[in-house]
């Protein structure tokens, strides 16, 4: 029999403070989405109001061959328009991708008390965090998602402090993804007509984090969201989807007839999803678009996804590249310290791309 939550606070305490997460809520037998998870009508996702993105995946293996320039053009075009694209032949073995999905399901199937040891304040490392929703203490409506977040510091710390159920595959995935991200960033910077030293490119990708996200099957997916509208803080995000789908991206290009429409990014077997983050939008002075995206839940089965986030270290200053500003004639963003930008981002509930306002020059 499902537990009765006498108040919003008792539900919050069970899900957030006690570390049961949405998984614990579903396992307790809830038959309908609790009121605390019901989103305002304008934030709910109606899959019939969108269409599938039909852009073919980009073959990254051709970056090292005769078609190098063609592939660079494809990457830049995607970054300038939707801010999202899928890649194949990316250097991450398909067996590893399957192992990652299995490891995510294994971790989130653990008893609540085994996951709660990674909650903030008790986790063996401040760089490993198990949580639910986005910033639940700031949100009027919670998001239907649990996650484990692992920030890379060293191999030794990862193997010592990351969960046993996923540490080895997560670490390998992060390392292989980082190599791919570097290739993509080099291509995008070159299309801006800018040359950066190796150390400067490394500086853009100095902080790396791998998350495992879990979206339990939801009794009323039309009332809630897995993740609300947002763009990512960093430079590039690499995302492994499972086969269930539910990832939506907003068309934001000014001269497109479908501006404002949401496109579903369909799962493609063996492909990884790449999305541009706010850092690259700022560096390119707005030429590259960080993608506003959100996630719908499913009523039939639980979904997992595994993103790798790459960004500058927190003390780095980010601003439009001087060569791009000179070409554009003005700077659209001010220079900011990434830590300040992140404090603003993580200090508020998801609200589309409003986080960019922190750096925008009006």
CSV table of C-alpha atoms in Angstrom, one decimal:
chain,number,residue,atom,x,y,z
A,1,UNK,CA,0.0,0.0,0.0
A,2,UNK,CA,1.3,3.4,-0.9
A,3,UNK,CA,2.3,5.7,2.0
A,4,UNK,CA,0.1,8.7,2.6
A,5,UNK,CA,1.9,12.0,2.6
A,6,UNK,CA,0.0,14.4,4.8
A,7,UNK,CA,1.7,17.5,3.4
A,8,UNK,CA,4.0,18.7,0.7
A,9,UNK,CA,6.7,18.8,3.4
A,10,UNK,CA,6.3,15.1,4.3
A,11,UNK,CA,6.7,14.2,0.7
A,12,UNK,CA,9.7,16.5,0.3
A,13,UNK,CA,11.3,15.0,3.4
A,14,UNK,CA,10.8,11.4,2.0
A,15,UNK,CA,12.0,12.1,-1.5
A,16,UNK,CA,14.7,14.7,-0.9
A,17,UNK,CA,16.0,14.7,2.7
A,18,UNK,CA,15.8,11.0,3.3
A,19,UNK,CA,17.3,10.2,-0.1
A,20,UNK,CA,14.5,8.0,-1.4
A,21,UNK,CA,14.3,9.9,-4.6
A,22,UNK,CA,11.5,9.6,-7.2
A,23,UNK,CA,12.5,5.9,-7.5
A,24,UNK,CA,11.5,5.4,-3.8
A,25,UNK,CA,8.2,7.2,-4.5
A,26,UNK,CA,7.4,4.9,-7.4
A,27,UNK,CA,8.5,1.8,-5.5
A,28,UNK,CA,6.2,2.9,-2.6
A,29,UNK,CA,3.2,2.3,-4.9
A,30,UNK,CA,2.0,5.8,-5.9
A,31,UNK,CA,-0.6,5.5,-8.6
A,32,UNK,CA,-0.7,9.2,-9.6
A,33,UNK,CA,1.7,12.0,-9.8
A,34,UNK,CA,1.8,13.9,-6.4
A,35,UNK,CA,0.8,17.5,-6.5
A,36,UNK,CA,4.4,18.6,-5.7
A,37,UNK,CA,5.4,17.3,-9.2
A,38,UNK,CA,2.6,18.8,-11.3
A,39,UNK,CA,4.0,21.4,-13.6
A,40,UNK,CA,2.2,24.6,-14.7
A,41,UNK,CA,0.4,24.0,-18.0
A,42,UNK,CA,2.9,26.0,-20.0
A,43,UNK,CA,5.8,23.8,-18.8
A,44,UNK,CA,4.2,20.4,-19.5
A,45,UNK,CA,5.3,18.4,-22.6
A,46,UNK,CA,2.7,17.3,-25.1
A,47,UNK,CA,4.6,15.0,-27.5
A,48,UNK,CA,1.9,15.6,-30.1
A,49,UNK,CA,2.9,19.3,-30.3
A,50,UNK,CA,6.4,18.4,-31.6
A,51,UNK,CA,8.0,16.5,-34.4
A,52,UNK,CA,11.1,14.3,-34.6
A,53,UNK,CA,14.4,15.9,-35.7
A,54,UNK,CA,15.3,14.3,-39.0
A,55,UNK,CA,18.9,15.5,-39.3
A,56,UNK,CA,21.2,12.6,-40.0
A,57,UNK,CA,24.1,11.8,-37.6
A,58,UNK,CA,27.5,13.2,-38.3
A,59,UNK,CA,30.3,10.6,-39.0
A,60,UNK,CA,33.2,11.8,-36.8
A,61,UNK,CA,35.6,9.3,-38.3
A,62,UNK,CA,35.7,11.4,-41.4
A,63,UNK,CA,37.3,14.3,-39.4
A,64,UNK,CA,40.6,12.5,-40.0
A,65,UNK,CA,40.3,12.0,-43.7
A,66,UNK,CA,39.7,13.7,-47.0
A,67,UNK,CA,36.2,14.9,-46.0
A,68,UNK,CA,37.6,16.8,-42.9
A,69,UNK,CA,36.4,20.3,-44.1
A,70,UNK,CA,32.9,18.9,-45.0
A,71,UNK,CA,32.5,17.4,-41.5
A,72,UNK,CA,33.8,20.6,-39.8
A,73,UNK,CA,31.2,22.5,-41.9
A,74,UNK,CA,28.4,20.1,-40.7
A,75,UNK,CA,29.4,20.5,-37.1
A,76,UNK,CA,29.5,24.3,-37.3
A,77,UNK,CA,26.2,24.5,-39.1
A,78,UNK,CA,24.5,22.4,-36.4
A,79,UNK,CA,26.1,24.5,-33.7
A,80,UNK,CA,24.9,27.7,-35.4
A,81,UNK,CA,21.3,26.5,-35.7
A,82,UNK,CA,19.9,24.0,-33.4
A,83,UNK,CA,22.9,23.6,-31.0
A,84,UNK,CA,22.2,19.8,-31.0
A,85,UNK,CA,23.5,17.1,-33.3
A,86,UNK,CA,24.1,13.3,-33.1
A,87,UNK,CA,27.4,11.6,-33.9
A,88,UNK,CA,28.4,8.1,-35.0
A,89,UNK,CA,31.9,6.5,-35.3
A,90,UNK,CA,32.8,8.6,-32.3
A,91,UNK,CA,35.4,6.4,-30.8
A,92,UNK,CA,33.4,5.1,-27.8
A,93,UNK,CA,32.8,1.3,-28.2
A,94,UNK,CA,29.2,0.3,-28.5
A,95,UNK,CA,29.7,-2.4,-25.8
A,96,UNK,CA,30.8,0.3,-23.4
A,97,UNK,CA,27.6,2.3,-24.2
A,98,UNK,CA,25.5,-0.8,-23.4
A,99,UNK,CA,27.5,-1.4,-20.2
A,100,UNK,CA,26.8,2.2,-19.1
A,101,UNK,CA,23.1,1.8,-19.4
A,102,UNK,CA,23.2,-1.5,-17.5
A,103,UNK,CA,25.4,0.2,-14.8
A,104,UNK,CA,22.9,3.0,-14.4
A,105,UNK,CA,20.0,0.7,-14.0
A,106,UNK,CA,22.1,-1.4,-11.5
A,107,UNK,CA,22.9,1.7,-9.4
A,108,UNK,CA,19.4,3.1,-9.2
A,109,UNK,CA,18.0,-0.3,-8.3
A,110,UNK,CA,20.1,-0.3,-5.1
A,111,UNK,CA,18.1,0.1,-1.8
A,112,UNK,CA,17.6,3.8,-0.9
A,113,UNK,CA,20.1,3.6,2.0
A,114,UNK,CA,22.9,2.4,-0.4
A,115,UNK,CA,22.3,5.4,-2.7
A,116,UNK,CA,21.8,7.9,0.1
A,117,UNK,CA,25.5,7.5,1.2
A,118,UNK,CA,26.3,9.8,-1.7
A,119,UNK,CA,24.0,12.6,-0.6
A,120,UNK,CA,25.6,16.0,0.0
A,121,UNK,CA,27.1,16.1,3.5
A,122,UNK,CA,27.8,12.4,3.9
A,123,UNK,CA,29.2,11.5,0.5
A,124,UNK,CA,32.8,10.1,0.6
A,125,UNK,CA,33.8,13.0,-1.8
A,126,UNK,CA,32.4,16.5,-2.4
A,127,UNK,CA,32.7,15.6,-6.1
A,128,UNK,CA,30.2,12.7,-5.9
A,129,UNK,CA,26.6,13.6,-5.3
A,130,UNK,CA,23.4,11.6,-5.4
A,131,UNK,CA,20.2,13.7,-5.6
A,132,UNK,CA,16.8,14.2,-7.2
A,133,UNK,CA,15.2,16.9,-9.3
A,134,UNK,CA,17.5,19.9,-10.1
A,135,UNK,CA,17.5,22.4,-7.1
A,136,UNK,CA,14.5,21.0,-5.1
A,137,UNK,CA,14.8,23.7,-2.4
A,138,UNK,CA,14.1,26.4,-5.1
A,139,UNK,CA,11.5,24.6,-7.2
A,140,UNK,CA,7.8,25.1,-7.0
A,141,UNK,CA,7.3,21.9,-9.0
A,142,UNK,CA,9.8,19.1,-8.7
A,143,UNK,CA,11.3,17.2,-11.7
A,144,UNK,CA,10.7,13.5,-12.1
A,145,UNK,CA,14.4,12.5,-12.0
A,146,UNK,CA,17.1,11.0,-9.8
A,147,UNK,CA,20.8,11.3,-10.5
A,148,UNK,CA,24.3,10.5,-9.5
A,149,UNK,CA,26.9,13.2,-10.4
A,150,UNK,CA,30.6,12.4,-10.5
A,151,UNK,CA,33.2,15.2,-11.1
A,152,UNK,CA,36.6,14.0,-12.3
A,153,UNK,CA,39.7,14.9,-10.3
A,154,UNK,CA,42.0,11.9,-10.7
A,155,UNK,CA,41.7,8.3,-11.7
A,156,UNK,CA,42.7,7.3,-8.1
A,157,UNK,CA,39.9,9.4,-6.6
A,158,UNK,CA,37.3,8.1,-9.1
A,159,UNK,CA,38.2,4.5,-8.5
A,160,UNK,CA,38.1,5.1,-4.7
A,161,UNK,CA,35.0,7.3,-4.3
A,162,UNK,CA,32.7,6.7,-7.3
A,163,UNK,CA,30.0,4.0,-6.8
A,164,UNK,CA,31.3,0.5,-7.4
A,165,UNK,CA,28.3,-0.2,-9.6
A,166,UNK,CA,29.4,2.3,-12.3
A,167,UNK,CA,32.9,3.7,-11.6
A,168,UNK,CA,35.0,1.8,-14.1
A,169,UNK,CA,32.6,2.2,-17.1
A,170,UNK,CA,31.8,5.8,-16.2
A,171,UNK,CA,35.5,6.7,-16.0
A,172,UNK,CA,36.3,5.1,-19.4
A,173,UNK,CA,33.3,6.8,-21.0
A,174,UNK,CA,34.4,10.2,-19.6
A,175,UNK,CA,37.9,9.8,-21.0
A,176,UNK,CA,36.9,8.7,-24.4
A,177,UNK,CA,34.2,11.4,-24.6
A,178,UNK,CA,36.7,14.1,-23.6
A,179,UNK,CA,38.9,13.2,-26.6
A,180,UNK,CA,35.9,13.5,-28.9
A,181,UNK,CA,34.9,16.8,-27.4
A,182,UNK,CA,38.3,18.2,-27.9
A,183,UNK,CA,38.1,17.3,-31.7
A,184,UNK,CA,34.7,19.0,-31.9
A,185,UNK,CA,35.8,22.2,-30.0
A,186,UNK,CA,38.9,22.5,-32.2
A,187,UNK,CA,36.7,22.3,-35.3
A,188,UNK,CA,34.3,24.9,-34.0
A,189,UNK,CA,37.1,27.3,-32.9
A,190,UNK,CA,38.7,27.0,-36.3
A,191,UNK,CA,35.4,28.0,-38.0
A,192,UNK,CA,35.5,31.2,-36.0
A,193,UNK,CA,38.8,32.0,-37.7
A,194,UNK,CA,40.5,31.9,-34.3
A,195,UNK,CA,43.7,29.9,-33.4
A,196,UNK,CA,44.0,28.8,-29.8
A,197,UNK,CA,47.0,27.1,-28.1
A,198,UNK,CA,46.6,23.6,-26.8
A,199,UNK,CA,46.7,24.9,-23.3
A,200,UNK,CA,43.8,27.3,-24.1
A,201,UNK,CA,41.7,24.5,-25.5
A,202,UNK,CA,42.5,22.4,-22.4
A,203,UNK,CA,41.5,25.4,-20.3
A,204,UNK,CA,38.0,25.3,-21.9
A,205,UNK,CA,37.6,21.7,-20.9
A,206,UNK,CA,39.4,21.8,-17.6
A,207,UNK,CA,36.4,20.5,-15.6
A,208,UNK,CA,34.7,17.2,-16.5
A,209,UNK,CA,31.7,15.6,-15.0
A,210,UNK,CA,29.7,12.4,-15.8
A,211,UNK,CA,26.2,12.0,-14.5
A,212,UNK,CA,23.8,9.1,-14.6
A,213,UNK,CA,20.2,10.2,-14.8
A,214,UNK,CA,17.2,8.0,-13.9
A,215,UNK,CA,13.6,8.8,-14.9
A,216,UNK,CA,11.3,6.2,-13.3
A,217,UNK,CA,8.2,5.2,-15.2
A,218,UNK,CA,5.6,7.9,-14.4
A,219,UNK,CA,1.8,7.3,-13.9
A,220,UNK,CA,1.0,10.7,-15.5
A,221,UNK,CA,3.8,11.8,-17.8
A,222,UNK,CA,1.6,14.6,-19.3
A,223,UNK,CA,1.5,16.4,-15.9
A,224,UNK,CA,5.2,16.6,-15.0
A,225,UNK,CA,8.7,16.7,-16.6
A,226,UNK,CA,11.8,14.6,-16.3
A,227,UNK,CA,13.9,17.8,-16.7
A,228,UNK,CA,12.6,21.3,-17.2
A,229,UNK,CA,13.6,23.8,-19.9
A,230,UNK,CA,17.3,24.8,-19.7
A,231,UNK,CA,20.6,25.1,-21.5
A,232,UNK,CA,23.8,23.6,-20.2
A,233,UNK,CA,26.5,25.8,-18.5
A,234,UNK,CA,29.6,24.2,-20.1
A,235,UNK,CA,31.3,24.1,-23.5
A,236,UNK,CA,30.0,20.8,-24.8
A,237,UNK,CA,27.8,18.0,-23.4
A,238,UNK,CA,28.0,14.5,-24.7
A,239,UNK,CA,24.8,12.5,-24.0
A,240,UNK,CA,24.1,8.8,-24.2
A,241,UNK,CA,20.3,8.1,-24.5
A,242,UNK,CA,18.7,4.7,-24.1
A,243,UNK,CA,16.1,3.6,-26.7
A,244,UNK,CA,13.1,5.1,-25.0
A,245,UNK,CA,13.4,8.7,-26.1
A,246,UNK,CA,11.9,11.8,-24.6
A,247,UNK,CA,14.6,14.5,-25.2
A,248,UNK,CA,13.3,17.7,-26.8
A,249,UNK,CA,15.2,20.7,-28.2
A,250,UNK,CA,13.8,24.1,-28.9
A,251,UNK,CA,14.3,25.7,-32.3
A,252,UNK,CA,15.8,29.2,-31.6
A,253,UNK,CA,17.1,30.4,-35.0
A,254,UNK,CA,15.6,33.8,-35.8
A,255,UNK,CA,14.9,33.2,-39.5
A,256,UNK,CA,13.4,29.8,-39.3
A,257,UNK,CA,9.6,29.3,-39.8
A,258,UNK,CA,9.6,26.7,-37.0
A,259,UNK,CA,11.2,29.1,-34.4
A,260,UNK,CA,9.8,28.2,-31.0
A,261,UNK,CA,8.9,24.7,-32.0
A,262,UNK,CA,10.2,21.7,-30.0
A,263,UNK,CA,11.9,18.9,-31.8
A,264,UNK,CA,12.3,15.4,-30.3
A,265,UNK,CA,15.9,14.0,-30.7
A,266,UNK,CA,15.2,10.4,-31.5
A,267,UNK,CA,17.4,7.7,-30.2
A,268,UNK,CA,19.7,6.3,-32.9
A,269,UNK,CA,21.4,3.0,-32.0
A,270,UNK,CA,25.1,3.5,-31.4
A,271,UNK,CA,24.9,7.3,-31.7
A,272,UNK,CA,25.8,10.0,-29.1
A,273,UNK,CA,24.0,13.3,-28.8
A,274,UNK,CA,26.2,16.5,-28.7
A,275,UNK,CA,24.9,19.8,-27.5
A,276,UNK,CA,26.4,23.2,-27.3
A,277,UNK,CA,26.6,24.9,-23.9
A,278,UNK,CA,26.4,28.5,-22.7
A,279,UNK,CA,30.2,28.7,-22.5
A,280,UNK,CA,30.6,28.2,-26.3
A,281,UNK,CA,27.7,30.6,-27.0
A,282,UNK,CA,29.5,33.3,-24.9
A,283,UNK,CA,32.9,32.6,-26.4
A,284,UNK,CA,31.6,32.7,-30.0
A,285,UNK,CA,29.7,36.0,-29.2
A,286,UNK,CA,26.4,34.3,-30.0
A,287,UNK,CA,27.4,32.6,-33.3
A,288,UNK,CA,27.1,29.1,-31.7
A,289,UNK,CA,23.8,28.5,-29.9
A,290,UNK,CA,23.5,26.7,-26.6
A,291,UNK,CA,20.5,24.5,-26.9
A,292,UNK,CA,17.4,24.9,-24.8
A,293,UNK,CA,16.2,21.4,-24.0
A,294,UNK,CA,13.9,19.4,-21.7
A,295,UNK,CA,13.0,15.8,-21.0
A,296,UNK,CA,9.6,14.0,-21.0
A,297,UNK,CA,8.9,11.0,-18.8
A,298,UNK,CA,7.4,7.7,-19.9
A,299,UNK,CA,4.5,5.8,-18.5
A,300,UNK,CA,5.6,2.4,-19.8
A,301,UNK,CA,9.2,2.1,-18.6
A,302,UNK,CA,12.0,3.7,-16.7
A,303,UNK,CA,14.6,5.7,-18.8
A,304,UNK,CA,18.3,6.3,-18.2
A,305,UNK,CA,20.7,8.8,-19.8
A,306,UNK,CA,24.4,9.4,-19.2
A,307,UNK,CA,25.8,12.9,-20.0
A,308,UNK,CA,29.4,14.0,-19.8
A,309,UNK,CA,29.7,17.8,-19.1
A,310,UNK,CA,32.9,19.6,-20.1
A,311,UNK,CA,33.6,23.2,-19.0
A,312,UNK,CA,36.4,25.5,-17.9
A,313,UNK,CA,37.5,25.2,-14.3
A,314,UNK,CA,35.5,27.4,-11.9
A,315,UNK,CA,38.2,30.1,-11.6
A,316,UNK,CA,38.5,30.7,-15.3
A,317,UNK,CA,37.2,33.9,-16.9
A,318,UNK,CA,35.0,33.4,-19.9
A,319,UNK,CA,34.0,36.1,-22.4
A,320,UNK,CA,33.7,36.5,-26.2
A,321,UNK,CA,36.9,35.8,-28.1
A,322,UNK,CA,38.5,39.2,-29.0
A,323,UNK,CA,39.0,38.2,-32.7
A,324,UNK,CA,35.2,37.4,-32.9
A,325,UNK,CA,34.2,40.7,-31.2
A,326,UNK,CA,36.5,42.6,-33.6
A,327,UNK,CA,34.8,40.9,-36.6
A,328,UNK,CA,31.3,41.5,-35.2
A,329,UNK,CA,31.9,45.1,-34.2
A,330,UNK,CA,30.5,44.6,-30.6
A,331,UNK,CA,30.5,42.2,-27.7
A,332,UNK,CA,27.2,40.7,-26.8
A,333,UNK,CA,28.4,39.2,-23.5
A,334,UNK,CA,30.6,40.5,-20.7
A,335,UNK,CA,33.5,38.5,-19.3
A,336,UNK,CA,32.4,36.5,-16.2
A,337,UNK,CA,34.1,34.1,-13.8
A,338,UNK,CA,32.7,30.7,-14.4
A,339,UNK,CA,32.1,30.1,-10.7
A,340,UNK,CA,29.9,33.2,-10.5
A,341,UNK,CA,28.0,32.0,-13.6
A,342,UNK,CA,27.5,28.6,-12.1
A,343,UNK,CA,26.3,30.0,-8.7
A,344,UNK,CA,23.6,31.9,-10.6
A,345,UNK,CA,22.7,28.8,-12.7
A,346,UNK,CA,22.5,26.4,-9.8
A,347,UNK,CA,20.9,29.0,-7.5
A,348,UNK,CA,17.6,29.0,-9.5
A,349,UNK,CA,15.1,26.6,-10.8
A,350,UNK,CA,15.2,25.7,-14.5
A,351,UNK,CA,13.8,28.6,-16.6
A,352,UNK,CA,14.9,28.1,-20.3
A,353,UNK,CA,18.0,30.1,-21.3
A,354,UNK,CA,17.6,32.8,-18.7
A,355,UNK,CA,20.9,31.9,-17.2
A,356,UNK,CA,22.6,33.6,-20.2
A,357,UNK,CA,21.1,36.9,-19.0
A,358,UNK,CA,23.8,36.8,-16.3
A,359,UNK,CA,26.5,37.5,-18.9
A,360,UNK,CA,24.4,39.2,-21.6
A,361,UNK,CA,25.1,42.9,-22.5
A,362,UNK,CA,21.7,44.5,-23.2
